[in-house]
Coordinates of C-alpha atoms in Angstrom, one line a residue:
Chain A
M70 CA 5.6 2.7 -17.5
T71 CA 5.6 0.3 -20.3
V72 CA 2.2 0.1 -22.0
S73 CA -0.4 -2.6 -21.2
N74 CA -4.0 -2.1 -22.0
M75 CA -5.3 -4.2 -19.1
S76 CA -7.9 -2.3 -17.2
F77 CA -7.4 -1.3 -13.6
R78 CA -10.4 -3.5 -12.6
D79 CA -8.9 -6.6 -14.4
A80 CA -5.4 -5.9 -13.1
I81 CA -6.4 -5.9 -9.4
E82 CA -7.9 -9.4 -9.9
A83 CA -5.0 -10.7 -12.1
R84 CA -2.4 -9.8 -9.5
R85 CA -1.8 -13.0 -7.4
S86 CA 1.1 -14.7 -5.7
Y87 CA 3.1 -16.8 -8.2
Y88 CA 5.7 -19.0 -6.5
N89 CA 6.7 -21.0 -9.7
I90 CA 8.5 -18.3 -11.6
T91 CA 11.2 -18.7 -14.3
N92 CA 14.2 -16.7 -15.3
K93 CA 12.2 -15.2 -18.3
S94 CA 10.8 -11.7 -18.6
T95 CA 8.2 -10.3 -21.0
L96 CA 9.9 -6.9 -20.7
S97 CA 13.4 -5.7 -21.5
N98 CA 15.6 -4.5 -18.6
E99 CA 15.0 -0.9 -19.8
Q100 CA 11.3 -1.5 -19.7
L101 CA 11.6 -3.0 -16.2
E102 CA 13.6 0.1 -15.1
Q103 CA 10.7 2.2 -16.4
L104 CA 8.2 0.1 -14.6
V105 CA 10.0 0.4 -11.3
S106 CA 10.6 4.1 -11.7
D107 CA 7.0 4.8 -12.5
A108 CA 5.8 2.7 -9.5
I109 CA 8.1 4.8 -7.2
K110 CA 7.1 8.0 -9.1
Y111 CA 3.3 7.7 -8.9
T112 CA 3.0 6.2 -5.4
P113 CA 1.4 8.8 -3.1
S114 CA 3.2 9.8 0.1
S115 CA 2.2 11.8 3.1
F116 CA 2.8 15.5 2.4
N117 CA 4.4 14.4 -0.9
S118 CA 7.5 13.4 1.2
Q119 CA 8.5 10.8 -1.5
T120 CA 10.7 8.7 0.9
S121 CA 10.2 5.3 -0.9
R122 CA 13.1 3.7 -2.7
A123 CA 13.6 0.6 -4.8
V124 CA 16.4 -1.5 -6.3
L125 CA 15.8 -3.6 -9.4
V126 CA 18.0 -6.7 -9.5
T127 CA 18.2 -9.1 -12.4
G128 CA 20.2 -12.0 -13.8
E129 CA 23.3 -13.3 -12.0
K130 CA 23.1 -10.4 -9.6
N131 CA 19.6 -11.7 -8.6
K132 CA 21.1 -15.2 -8.0
A133 CA 23.9 -13.6 -5.9
L134 CA 21.3 -11.6 -3.9
W135 CA 19.3 -14.6 -2.9
S136 CA 22.5 -16.6 -2.1
A137 CA 23.5 -13.8 0.2
I138 CA 20.1 -13.8 1.9
W139 CA 20.2 -17.6 2.2
E140 CA 23.6 -17.6 3.9
A141 CA 22.3 -15.1 6.5
H142 CA 18.8 -16.6 6.9
K143 CA 19.7 -20.2 7.4
A144 CA 21.2 -19.3 10.8
N145 CA 17.7 -18.4 11.9
L146 CA 16.3 -21.8 11.1
K147 CA 15.7 -24.9 13.1
P148 CA 17.5 -27.9 11.7
E149 CA 14.3 -29.5 10.4
E150 CA 13.4 -26.3 8.6
V151 CA 16.6 -26.0 6.5
A152 CA 15.6 -28.3 3.6
V153 CA 12.2 -26.7 3.2
Y154 CA 13.6 -23.1 2.9
E155 CA 16.6 -24.2 0.8
D156 CA 14.1 -25.5 -1.7
K157 CA 12.1 -22.2 -1.6
F158 CA 15.3 -20.1 -2.2
A159 CA 16.7 -22.4 -4.9
N160 CA 13.5 -23.2 -6.8
S161 CA 11.2 -20.2 -6.2
Y162 CA 12.9 -16.9 -5.3
S163 CA 16.2 -17.2 -7.1
A164 CA 14.7 -19.1 -10.0
G165 CA 12.9 -15.9 -11.2
Y166 CA 14.1 -13.3 -13.6
G167 CA 14.7 -10.6 -11.0
T168 CA 13.7 -9.0 -7.7
I169 CA 12.6 -5.6 -6.7
V170 CA 13.7 -4.6 -3.2
F171 CA 11.7 -1.9 -1.5
Y172 CA 13.1 0.5 1.1
E173 CA 12.3 3.7 3.0
D174 CA 15.1 6.2 3.1
Q175 CA 15.6 7.0 6.8
D176 CA 17.7 10.0 6.1
A177 CA 14.9 11.5 4.0
I178 CA 12.4 10.6 6.8
D179 CA 14.5 12.3 9.4
T180 CA 14.8 15.4 7.3
F181 CA 11.0 15.4 6.8
V182 CA 10.3 15.0 10.5
K183 CA 12.7 17.8 11.3
N184 CA 10.7 20.1 9.1
F185 CA 7.3 18.8 10.3
P186 CA 7.8 17.7 13.9
I187 CA 4.0 17.1 14.3
V188 CA 4.4 13.9 12.3
Q189 CA 7.2 12.3 14.4
Y190 CA 5.0 9.6 16.0
T191 CA 2.7 8.9 13.0
I192 CA 5.2 9.0 10.1
K193 CA 6.5 5.4 10.9
D194 CA 3.1 3.9 9.9
W195 CA 2.5 6.4 7.0
V196 CA 5.7 5.4 5.3
Q197 CA 4.8 1.8 5.7
N198 CA 1.4 2.5 4.1
S199 CA 3.1 4.3 1.2
N200 CA 5.7 1.6 0.7
G201 CA 3.0 -1.0 0.5
M202 CA 1.4 1.1 -2.2
A203 CA 4.7 1.1 -4.2
Q204 CA 5.0 -2.7 -3.7
Y205 CA 1.4 -3.1 -4.9
I206 CA 1.8 -0.9 -8.0
A207 CA 5.0 -2.7 -9.2
W208 CA 3.5 -6.1 -8.5
T209 CA 0.3 -5.3 -10.3
A210 CA 2.1 -3.6 -13.2
L211 CA 4.1 -6.8 -13.7
A212 CA 0.9 -8.8 -13.7
T213 CA -0.5 -6.6 -16.5
H214 CA 2.5 -7.8 -18.6
G215 CA 2.0 -11.5 -17.9
M216 CA 4.6 -11.7 -15.2
G217 CA 4.1 -13.5 -11.9
A218 CA 5.6 -12.4 -8.6
N219 CA 5.7 -13.2 -4.9
L220 CA 6.4 -10.8 -2.1
Q221 CA 8.9 -11.8 0.6
H222 CA 10.1 -10.2 3.8
Y223 CA 13.4 -11.9 4.5
G224 CA 15.1 -8.6 5.3
Q225 CA 13.2 -8.4 8.5
Y226 CA 14.0 -11.8 10.1
G227 CA 16.9 -10.5 12.2
P228 CA 19.5 -7.7 11.5
A229 CA 22.0 -10.1 9.9
N230 CA 19.5 -10.6 7.0
A231 CA 19.1 -6.9 6.5
E232 CA 22.9 -6.4 6.6
A233 CA 23.5 -9.1 4.0
I234 CA 21.0 -7.6 1.6
N235 CA 22.2 -4.0 2.1
K236 CA 25.8 -5.1 1.6
N237 CA 25.0 -7.2 -1.4
L238 CA 23.1 -4.4 -3.1
G239 CA 25.4 -1.6 -2.0
V240 CA 22.6 0.7 -1.0
P241 CA 23.1 4.2 0.6
S242 CA 23.4 4.0 4.4
G243 CA 20.0 5.7 5.0
W244 CA 18.3 2.7 3.3
K245 CA 18.3 0.6 6.4
V246 CA 15.6 -2.0 6.3
P247 CA 14.8 -4.0 3.1
I248 CA 11.0 -3.8 3.7
A249 CA 10.0 -6.2 1.0
L250 CA 11.4 -8.3 -1.8
L251 CA 9.3 -8.9 -4.9
A252 CA 10.6 -11.9 -6.8
F253 CA 9.3 -12.0 -10.3
G254 CA 9.4 -13.8 -13.7
V255 CA 7.2 -15.5 -16.2
P256 CA 5.3 -18.1 -14.2
T257 CA 5.3 -21.8 -15.2
D258 CA 1.7 -22.2 -14.4
I259 CA -1.1 -19.8 -14.8
Q260 CA -2.8 -19.3 -11.5
A261 CA -5.6 -17.3 -13.2
P262 CA -8.3 -15.8 -11.0
G263 CA -11.2 -18.2 -11.1
N264 CA -9.1 -21.2 -12.1
P265 CA -10.5 -23.9 -9.9
A266 CA -7.1 -25.5 -9.7
Y267 CA -6.0 -22.5 -7.7
P268 CA -8.8 -21.5 -5.4
K269 CA -8.3 -18.6 -3.0
T270 CA -10.4 -18.3 0.1
F271 CA -11.9 -14.9 0.9
Q272 CA -13.4 -14.0 4.3
P273 CA -16.9 -12.5 4.3
L274 CA -17.1 -9.0 3.0
I275 CA -20.3 -7.0 3.5
E276 CA -22.3 -9.2 5.9
G277 CA -24.3 -7.4 8.5
E278 CA -22.1 -6.2 11.4
T279 CA -19.7 -9.1 11.2
G280 CA -18.1 -8.5 7.8
R281 CA -14.9 -6.8 6.8
V282 CA -16.7 -3.9 5.2
L283 CA -19.4 -1.8 7.0
V284 CA -21.7 0.7 5.4
R285 CA -23.1 3.9 6.9
H286 CA -25.5 5.6 4.5
Chain B
M220 CA -15.9 -3.8 -8.7
T221 CA -17.9 -1.6 -10.9
V222 CA -16.6 -1.6 -14.5
S223 CA -14.3 1.0 -15.9
N224 CA -12.1 0.4 -18.9
M225 CA -9.3 2.7 -17.8
S226 CA -6.0 0.9 -18.1
F227 CA -3.9 0.1 -15.0
R228 CA -1.2 2.3 -16.5
D229 CA -3.5 5.3 -17.0
A230 CA -5.1 4.8 -13.6
I231 CA -1.9 5.0 -11.6
E232 CA -1.3 8.4 -13.2
A233 CA -4.9 9.6 -13.0
R234 CA -5.0 9.1 -9.2
R235 CA -4.2 12.4 -7.5
S236 CA -5.2 14.2 -4.4
Y237 CA -8.3 16.3 -5.0
Y238 CA -9.2 18.7 -2.2
N239 CA -12.1 20.4 -4.0
I240 CA -14.7 17.7 -3.9
T241 CA -18.5 18.0 -4.1
N242 CA -21.3 15.9 -2.7
K243 CA -21.8 14.3 -6.0
S244 CA -21.0 10.7 -7.0
T245 CA -20.7 9.0 -10.4
L246 CA -21.5 5.7 -8.7
S247 CA -24.6 4.6 -6.8
N248 CA -24.3 3.6 -3.2
E249 CA -24.6 0.0 -4.2
Q250 CA -21.7 0.4 -6.7
L251 CA -19.6 2.2 -4.1
E252 CA -20.2 -0.8 -1.7
Q253 CA -19.0 -3.1 -4.4
L254 CA -15.9 -0.9 -5.0
V255 CA -15.0 -0.9 -1.4
S256 CA -15.7 -4.6 -1.0
D257 CA -13.5 -5.5 -4.0
A258 CA -10.7 -3.2 -2.7
I259 CA -10.7 -5.1 0.6
K260 CA -11.2 -8.5 -1.2
Y261 CA -8.3 -8.2 -3.6
T262 CA -5.7 -6.5 -1.4
P263 CA -2.9 -9.0 -0.7
S264 CA -2.0 -9.7 3.0
S265 CA 0.8 -11.5 4.7
F266 CA 0.0 -15.2 4.8
N267 CA -3.4 -14.3 3.4
S268 CA -4.3 -13.0 6.9
Q269 CA -6.9 -10.6 5.6
T270 CA -6.9 -8.3 8.5
S271 CA -7.9 -5.1 6.7
R272 CA -11.3 -3.5 7.3
A273 CA -13.2 -0.5 5.9
V274 CA -16.3 1.6 6.5
L275 CA -18.1 3.3 3.7
V276 CA -19.8 6.5 4.9
T277 CA -22.1 8.7 2.8
G278 CA -24.5 11.6 2.9
E279 CA -25.6 13.0 6.2
K280 CA -23.7 10.4 8.0
N281 CA -20.5 11.6 6.3
K282 CA -21.2 15.1 7.5
A283 CA -21.8 13.8 11.0
L284 CA -18.6 11.9 10.9
W285 CA -16.5 14.9 10.0
S286 CA -18.3 17.0 12.6
A287 CA -17.4 14.5 15.3
I288 CA -13.8 14.5 14.1
W289 CA -13.7 18.3 14.2
E290 CA -15.0 18.4 17.7
A291 CA -12.2 16.2 18.9
H292 CA -9.5 17.6 16.6
K293 CA -9.9 21.2 17.4
A294 CA -8.7 20.6 20.9
N295 CA -5.3 19.6 19.4
L296 CA -4.9 23.0 17.6
K297 CA -3.2 26.2 18.5
P298 CA -5.6 29.2 18.4
E299 CA -4.1 30.5 15.2
E300 CA -4.6 27.2 13.5
V301 CA -8.4 26.8 14.2
A302 CA -9.7 28.9 11.3
V303 CA -7.4 27.1 8.7
Y304 CA -8.6 23.7 9.8
E305 CA -12.2 24.7 10.2
D306 CA -12.1 25.7 6.5
K307 CA -10.6 22.4 5.5
F308 CA -13.2 20.4 7.4
A309 CA -16.1 22.5 6.2
N310 CA -15.2 23.0 2.6
S311 CA -13.0 20.0 1.7
Y312 CA -13.5 16.8 3.7
S313 CA -17.1 17.1 4.7
A314 CA -18.1 18.7 1.4
G315 CA -17.5 15.4 -0.5
Y316 CA -20.0 12.6 -1.2
G317 CA -18.5 10.2 1.2
T318 CA -15.5 8.8 3.1
I319 CA -13.9 5.4 3.3
V320 CA -12.4 4.8 6.7
F321 CA -9.7 2.1 6.8
Y322 CA -8.8 -0.1 9.8
E323 CA -6.8 -3.1 10.8
D324 CA -8.7 -5.6 13.0
Q325 CA -6.5 -6.0 16.1
D326 CA -8.5 -9.1 17.2
A327 CA -7.8 -10.7 13.9
I328 CA -4.1 -9.7 14.1
D329 CA -3.9 -11.2 17.6
T330 CA -5.4 -14.5 16.5
F331 CA -3.0 -14.6 13.6
V332 CA 0.1 -13.9 15.8
K333 CA -1.1 -16.6 18.2
N334 CA -1.0 -19.1 15.3
F335 CA 2.2 -17.8 13.8
P336 CA 4.3 -16.5 16.7
I337 CA 7.3 -15.9 14.4
V338 CA 5.6 -12.9 12.9
Q339 CA 4.9 -11.1 16.3
Y340 CA 7.5 -8.4 15.7
T341 CA 7.1 -7.9 11.9
I342 CA 3.3 -8.1 11.6
K343 CA 2.9 -4.5 12.7
D344 CA 4.6 -3.1 9.6
W345 CA 3.1 -5.8 7.3
V346 CA -0.4 -4.9 8.2
Q347 CA 0.4 -1.2 7.5
N348 CA 1.8 -2.2 4.1
S349 CA -1.3 -4.2 3.3
N350 CA -3.6 -1.4 4.6
G351 CA -1.8 1.1 2.3
M352 CA -2.5 -1.2 -0.6
A353 CA -6.2 -1.3 0.2
Q354 CA -6.3 2.5 0.5
Y355 CA -4.5 2.8 -2.8
I356 CA -6.9 0.4 -4.7
A357 CA -10.0 2.2 -3.4
W358 CA -8.5 5.6 -4.2
T359 CA -7.4 4.6 -7.7
A360 CA -10.7 2.7 -8.4
L361 CA -12.5 5.9 -7.6
A362 CA -10.2 7.8 -10.0
T363 CA -11.1 5.4 -12.8
H364 CA -14.8 6.5 -12.3
G365 CA -14.0 10.2 -12.5
M366 CA -14.0 10.8 -8.8
G367 CA -11.5 12.7 -6.8
A368 CA -10.3 11.9 -3.3
N369 CA -7.8 13.0 -0.6
L370 CA -6.4 10.8 2.1
Q371 CA -6.4 12.1 5.7
H372 CA -5.1 10.7 8.9
Y373 CA -7.0 12.6 11.6
G374 CA -7.6 9.3 13.5
Q375 CA -4.0 9.3 14.6
Y376 CA -3.7 12.8 16.1
G377 CA -4.3 11.8 19.7
P378 CA -6.6 9.1 21.2
A379 CA -9.6 11.4 21.4
N380 CA -9.7 11.6 17.7
A381 CA -9.7 7.8 17.3
E382 CA -12.4 7.5 19.9
A383 CA -14.6 10.1 18.3
I384 CA -14.4 8.3 14.9
N385 CA -14.9 4.8 16.4
K386 CA -17.9 5.9 18.4
N387 CA -19.5 7.8 15.5
L388 CA -19.1 4.8 13.2
G389 CA -19.9 2.1 15.8
V390 CA -17.2 -0.2 14.7
P391 CA -16.3 -3.4 16.5
S392 CA -13.9 -3.0 19.5
G393 CA -11.0 -4.7 17.6
W394 CA -11.0 -1.9 15.1
K395 CA -9.0 0.4 17.2
V396 CA -7.1 2.9 15.0
P397 CA -8.8 4.6 12.1
I398 CA -5.6 4.3 9.9
A399 CA -6.8 6.5 7.0
L400 CA -9.8 8.5 5.9
L401 CA -10.4 8.7 2.1
A402 CA -12.7 11.7 1.5
F403 CA -14.2 11.5 -2.0
G404 CA -16.6 13.1 -4.5
V405 CA -16.8 14.5 -8.0
P406 CA -14.1 17.2 -8.0
T407 CA -14.9 20.8 -9.0
D408 CA -11.7 21.2 -10.9
I409 CA -9.8 18.7 -13.0
Q410 CA -6.3 18.3 -11.7
A411 CA -5.4 16.2 -14.7
P412 CA -1.9 14.8 -14.9
G413 CA 0.1 17.0 -17.1
N414 CA -2.2 20.0 -16.6
P415 CA 0.3 22.9 -16.1
A416 CA -2.2 24.5 -13.7
Y417 CA -1.6 21.7 -11.3
P418 CA 2.1 20.7 -11.6
K419 CA 3.5 18.1 -9.3
T420 CA 7.1 17.9 -8.3
F421 CA 8.9 14.6 -8.5
Q422 CA 12.3 13.9 -7.0
P423 CA 14.9 12.3 -9.3
L424 CA 14.3 8.7 -10.1
I425 CA 17.0 6.7 -11.8
E426 CA 20.1 9.0 -11.6
G427 CA 23.3 7.2 -10.9
E428 CA 23.7 6.4 -7.3
T429 CA 21.8 9.3 -6.0
G430 CA 18.3 8.5 -7.3
R431 CA 15.3 6.8 -5.7
V432 CA 15.7 3.8 -7.9
L433 CA 18.9 1.8 -8.3
V434 CA 19.5 -0.9 -10.9
R435 CA 21.7 -4.0 -10.5
H436 CA 21.9 -6.0 -13.8

């Protein structure tokens, strides 16, 4: 992965959702390829099954991808929703420098299950856990390089959306469901952690027996 | 989170599975609570739904937890498997300093779906993505402090296992499935990245149209 000295501790706080992204990048395409490759490489997977996949899309191909998604997705919308989503597609997602599309390779999963039948019922969740980790690593790595990103899931709103994405990208047939789309670019505003202009609300953490984290010492 | 200056880039490579863990910790219990709280706090979630939960278990309560899991799990095993798993439970999982148990709060998910019915079919995978991210942050944060960990999924091998864990930990009724158990402690050996004594096999990354990462520029 391209080098940034930001600490792990700072990085997890610096990673946020940035919706106002531009078609600029602090990294070259070669550096972005390295970043995505390393995210996929270092993501842990159950029994080292390594079933996660990703596509890095930039430039005009990024615009074409989001156009293809829009054409499929607008059929899912109510008339009063069209303008709202058209604006998101035009001024947020496709306005970025690129998109990383995350998949799980169903052919690889099927082979793995054949070799380890005991995991047949649990592997579905495990690959989603692992894919989330890959999404997180790429997202946070981009943040360490001053890039903003937002994670979208338009591949899952109906099979037509998935087909449009898969056809546009020309992925192998085993890559069936585009699990997440990470749209990224240099943000126009800095939604820095702690910036009172961009507060984020957190639910209670350790708080007796009603919080999100319990302790058993 | 407790402070470590390890860079994000170094941290993603330093995080590995360590099975030989001891009952020592480089962090105090208070620092571990902070680490787990910050992992849960900074993990992104769909629509900021914040449904992930965790339990930090240490010391004698950690040993009791793994004993409870063993009692339930051994009923799932073939006679010839018992000795192998008994060794893993005794000398790996329960030999560590503690365990972080990850959940999704089904009550919180149900409330979220009630407010956003459109996500009813997709939320199941999204919460698994998000939970994987929380697991990853805690695992990697521990690595930045010189701790080793391995991620187990014994809560999913049959309902009796889940019940044993939930009863032992006394979690709220909405915390139904113990998604992952991160057993941790100071490792007895250093499985450092690049150490030829502990090679890890990676599948091809960018490699024409047969790799795990495709590029579309």
